[in-house]
């Protein structure tokens, strides 16, 4: 029985939720790190205040550090809005999209024995074209990573390359013969919510983008309606 448009939208929403869940550890780290620094700075500031002789310069340095970390914490919290599809954004460049998503998932993939490799052509460049709907593209890129991570059993790396002027190609690279699997490799794909071809295509269609699955690679077009 073919799923109704409403059901397909719910499926796509479920895929986005799963992808956000996978990215949350990195997002939590970005928010927890400033808190740890703030706590340490406050402890040092308290010691300075109760010392027999207060060092104004040292206190000023601690306050400046706390102020800086509060700013970083606020920015990290505000970044959660970047995951809302209804939020209007100013778009994102291809290199920034790749850099953000690779940074979010690198640690988790490394634990599973899958490294993330980015082609030199995707280094930031001045005057890069910005593609609209950064939130949608972020979900699609993470979905493509998840599809290769969950579905290619012998993947030792996923390579990200530019494909023409408006697309990205992600390719799963097999492990070297004799390479040992990571300790947590058993937890790579037995997840009940593995990203498969149906999930990825459903997500792309719901967001209005095109992804092409070619063996152990995914081609993601950054413009809608292609």
Short mmCIF file of C-alpha atoms in Angstrom, two decimals:
data_model
loop_
_atom_site.label_atom_id
_atom_site.label_comp_id
_atom_site.label_asym_id
_atom_site.label_seq_id
_atom_site.Cartn_x
_atom_site.Cartn_y
_atom_site.Cartn_z
CA UNK A 1 0.00 0.00 0.00
CA UNK A 2 1.46 3.33 -1.09
CA UNK A 3 2.04 5.85 1.68
CA UNK A 4 -0.07 8.99 1.61
CA UNK A 5 1.61 12.43 1.33
CA UNK A 6 0.92 12.99 5.03
CA UNK A 7 2.51 9.67 5.94
CA UNK A 8 5.57 10.44 3.79
CA UNK A 9 5.95 13.76 5.59
CA UNK A 10 5.84 11.97 8.95
CA UNK A 11 8.47 9.50 7.70
CA UNK A 12 10.71 12.38 6.63
CA UNK A 13 10.18 14.06 10.01
CA UNK A 14 11.25 10.82 11.71
CA UNK A 15 14.41 10.69 9.60
CA UNK A 16 15.25 14.28 10.53
CA UNK A 17 14.70 13.46 14.21
CA UNK A 18 17.07 10.49 13.97
CA UNK A 19 19.73 12.63 12.28
CA UNK A 20 19.41 15.34 14.91
CA UNK A 21 19.70 12.68 17.62
CA UNK A 22 22.98 11.51 16.09
CA UNK A 23 24.32 15.06 15.96
CA UNK A 24 23.27 15.89 19.53
CA UNK A 25 26.43 14.57 21.28
CA UNK A 26 28.55 17.08 19.35
CA UNK A 27 26.01 19.86 19.94
CA UNK A 28 25.92 19.06 23.67
CA UNK A 29 29.71 19.20 23.79
CA UNK A 30 29.69 22.68 22.23
CA UNK A 31 27.36 23.84 24.98
CA UNK A 32 28.97 21.95 27.87
CA UNK A 33 32.55 23.03 27.14
CA UNK A 34 31.98 26.75 27.94
CA UNK A 35 30.11 25.78 31.12
CA UNK A 36 33.13 23.82 32.36
CA UNK A 37 35.44 26.75 31.67
CA UNK A 38 33.02 29.17 33.41
CA UNK A 39 32.89 26.98 36.52
CA UNK A 40 36.68 26.83 36.70
CA UNK A 41 37.00 30.58 36.16
CA UNK A 42 34.44 31.28 38.91
CA UNK A 43 36.35 29.02 41.30
CA UNK A 44 39.57 30.89 40.59
CA UNK A 45 37.77 34.24 40.93
CA UNK A 46 36.41 33.25 44.35
CA UNK A 47 39.92 32.38 45.49
CA UNK A 48 41.15 35.75 44.29
CA UNK A 49 38.35 37.58 46.13
CA UNK A 50 38.98 35.90 49.51
CA UNK A 51 42.77 36.18 49.24
CA UNK A 52 44.51 38.48 51.73
CA UNK A 53 45.53 40.72 48.86
CA UNK A 54 43.20 40.98 45.87
CA UNK A 55 44.91 41.10 42.50
CA UNK A 56 42.68 43.38 40.36
CA UNK A 57 44.39 42.35 37.12
CA UNK A 58 43.85 38.64 37.81
CA UNK A 59 40.20 39.27 38.68
CA UNK A 60 39.74 41.26 35.49
CA UNK A 61 41.20 38.39 33.46
CA UNK A 62 38.80 35.90 35.07
CA UNK A 63 35.80 38.14 34.41
CA UNK A 64 36.87 38.59 30.78
CA UNK A 65 37.22 34.82 30.41
CA UNK A 66 33.74 34.24 31.86
CA UNK A 67 32.27 36.89 29.57
CA UNK A 68 33.88 35.25 26.55
CA UNK A 69 32.61 31.80 27.50
CA UNK A 70 29.08 33.10 28.14
CA UNK A 71 29.12 34.54 24.61
CA UNK A 72 30.19 31.16 23.20
CA UNK A 73 27.49 29.39 25.20
CA UNK A 74 24.79 31.76 23.95
CA UNK A 75 25.96 31.25 20.37
CA UNK A 76 25.86 27.47 20.81
CA UNK A 77 22.32 27.63 22.17
CA UNK A 78 21.23 29.92 19.36
CA UNK A 79 22.72 27.49 16.84
CA UNK A 80 19.94 25.04 17.74
CA UNK A 81 17.66 27.25 15.65
CA UNK A 82 19.70 26.24 12.61
CA UNK A 83 17.96 22.87 12.72
CA UNK A 84 14.48 24.33 12.33
CA UNK A 85 13.29 24.11 8.73
CA UNK A 86 10.82 26.94 9.27
CA UNK A 87 13.59 29.34 10.25
CA UNK A 88 14.68 31.72 7.50
CA UNK A 89 18.44 31.66 7.04
CA UNK A 90 20.91 33.34 4.71
CA UNK A 91 21.99 30.09 3.11
CA UNK A 92 25.29 28.27 3.31
CA UNK A 93 28.29 27.73 1.06
CA UNK A 94 29.22 24.26 -0.10
CA UNK A 95 32.50 24.25 1.82
CA UNK A 96 30.83 25.47 5.03
CA UNK A 97 28.13 22.80 4.74
CA UNK A 98 30.74 20.07 4.46
CA UNK A 99 32.91 21.49 7.26
CA UNK A 100 29.99 21.83 9.69
CA UNK A 101 28.60 18.34 9.13
CA UNK A 102 31.99 16.62 9.13
CA UNK A 103 32.84 18.35 12.42
CA UNK A 104 29.55 17.17 13.94
CA UNK A 105 30.02 13.52 12.99
CA UNK A 106 33.77 12.93 12.85
CA UNK A 107 34.17 11.70 16.46
CA UNK A 108 31.20 9.31 16.27
CA UNK A 109 32.33 7.89 12.94
CA UNK A 110 35.90 7.48 14.18
CA UNK A 111 34.59 5.39 17.09
CA UNK A 112 32.95 3.13 14.55
CA UNK A 113 36.10 2.78 12.46
CA UNK A 114 34.95 5.09 9.66
CA UNK A 115 37.05 8.16 8.92
CA UNK A 116 35.73 11.21 7.09
CA UNK A 117 37.88 12.60 4.28
CA UNK A 118 37.27 15.89 2.48
CA UNK A 119 38.70 16.80 -0.92
CA UNK A 120 40.98 19.85 -1.05
CA UNK A 121 38.62 21.43 -3.58
CA UNK A 122 36.14 21.92 -0.74
CA UNK A 123 38.39 24.28 1.20
CA UNK A 124 36.67 27.64 1.87
CA UNK A 125 37.06 30.14 -0.96
CA UNK A 126 36.35 33.84 -1.12
CA UNK A 127 33.10 34.75 -2.84
CA UNK A 128 31.63 31.24 -2.73
CA UNK A 129 28.04 30.84 -3.85
CA UNK A 130 25.63 30.44 -0.93
CA UNK A 131 22.87 27.88 -1.36
CA UNK A 132 19.52 28.66 0.25
CA UNK A 133 17.87 26.57 2.99
CA UNK A 134 20.93 25.68 5.05
CA UNK A 135 18.88 23.60 7.49
CA UNK A 136 17.50 21.36 4.74
CA UNK A 137 20.95 20.88 3.18
CA UNK A 138 22.41 20.04 6.59
CA UNK A 139 19.84 17.28 7.10
CA UNK A 140 20.44 15.93 3.60
CA UNK A 141 24.21 15.88 3.96
CA UNK A 142 23.99 14.15 7.35
CA UNK A 143 21.45 11.75 5.86
CA UNK A 144 23.86 10.88 3.06
CA UNK A 145 26.64 10.28 5.57
CA UNK A 146 24.32 8.13 7.66
CA UNK A 147 23.21 6.11 4.65
CA UNK A 148 26.79 5.17 3.76
CA UNK A 149 27.79 4.68 7.41
CA UNK A 150 24.86 2.36 8.16
CA UNK A 151 24.63 0.52 4.85
CA UNK A 152 28.18 -0.18 3.65
CA UNK A 153 29.45 -2.96 5.88
CA UNK A 154 33.15 -2.75 4.94
CA UNK A 155 33.43 1.05 4.83
CA UNK A 156 36.66 2.30 6.36
CA UNK A 157 36.21 5.88 5.20
CA UNK A 158 33.71 8.17 3.53
CA UNK A 159 35.20 10.62 1.05
CA UNK A 160 33.43 13.90 0.25
CA UNK A 161 34.15 15.58 -3.09
CA UNK A 162 32.75 18.42 -5.17
CA UNK A 163 30.72 17.15 -8.14
CA UNK A 164 30.33 19.88 -10.70
CA UNK A 165 29.31 23.36 -9.63
CA UNK A 166 26.16 22.47 -7.69
CA UNK A 167 26.57 19.05 -6.14
CA UNK A 168 28.52 16.88 -3.73
CA UNK A 169 29.52 13.25 -4.04
CA UNK A 170 30.01 11.09 -0.98
CA UNK A 171 31.75 7.75 -1.51
CA UNK A 172 32.32 4.89 0.92
CA UNK A 173 35.89 3.63 0.69
CA UNK A 174 36.50 -0.03 1.71
CA UNK A 175 38.78 -0.83 4.62
CA UNK A 176 42.30 -1.84 3.86
CA UNK A 177 42.74 -5.64 3.82
CA UNK A 178 43.60 -6.86 7.29
CA UNK A 179 42.56 -3.62 8.98
CA UNK A 180 41.06 -4.18 12.42
CA UNK A 181 37.58 -2.92 13.22
CA UNK A 182 37.06 -0.33 15.92
CA UNK A 183 35.93 -1.48 19.35
CA UNK A 184 32.44 -0.06 18.81
CA UNK A 185 32.10 -1.30 15.25
CA UNK A 186 29.44 -3.80 16.25
CA UNK A 187 27.12 -0.87 16.97
CA UNK A 188 27.38 0.71 13.55
CA UNK A 189 24.25 -0.51 11.82
CA UNK A 190 22.23 -2.82 14.02
CA UNK A 191 20.29 0.30 14.99
CA UNK A 192 16.54 -0.05 14.49
CA UNK A 193 16.60 3.34 12.80
CA UNK A 194 19.40 2.85 10.30
CA UNK A 195 19.29 5.29 7.39
CA UNK A 196 18.48 3.17 4.35
CA UNK A 197 17.74 4.10 0.72
CA UNK A 198 14.02 4.53 1.36
CA UNK A 199 14.64 6.83 4.33
CA UNK A 200 17.16 8.99 2.44
CA UNK A 201 15.06 9.29 -0.71
CA UNK A 202 11.97 10.10 1.34
CA UNK A 203 13.86 12.85 3.16
CA UNK A 204 15.15 14.32 -0.10
CA UNK A 205 11.74 14.30 -1.76
CA UNK A 206 10.08 15.88 1.26
CA UNK A 207 12.65 18.70 1.26
CA UNK A 208 12.51 19.12 -2.52
CA UNK A 209 16.03 17.97 -3.39
CA UNK A 210 17.51 15.20 -5.50
CA UNK A 211 19.87 12.50 -4.29
CA UNK A 212 21.19 9.78 -6.53
CA UNK A 213 22.35 6.50 -5.03
CA UNK A 214 25.04 4.82 -7.12
CA UNK A 215 26.42 1.70 -5.48
CA UNK A 216 28.50 2.85 -2.53
CA UNK A 217 28.19 6.54 -3.33
CA UNK A 218 25.62 9.32 -3.05
CA UNK A 219 25.30 12.38 -5.26
CA UNK A 220 23.59 15.30 -3.55
CA UNK A 221 22.43 18.26 -5.64
CA UNK A 222 22.42 21.50 -3.64
CA UNK A 223 19.71 23.21 -5.66
CA UNK A 224 16.05 22.32 -5.31
CA UNK A 225 14.07 20.77 -8.14
CA UNK A 226 17.06 19.02 -9.80
#
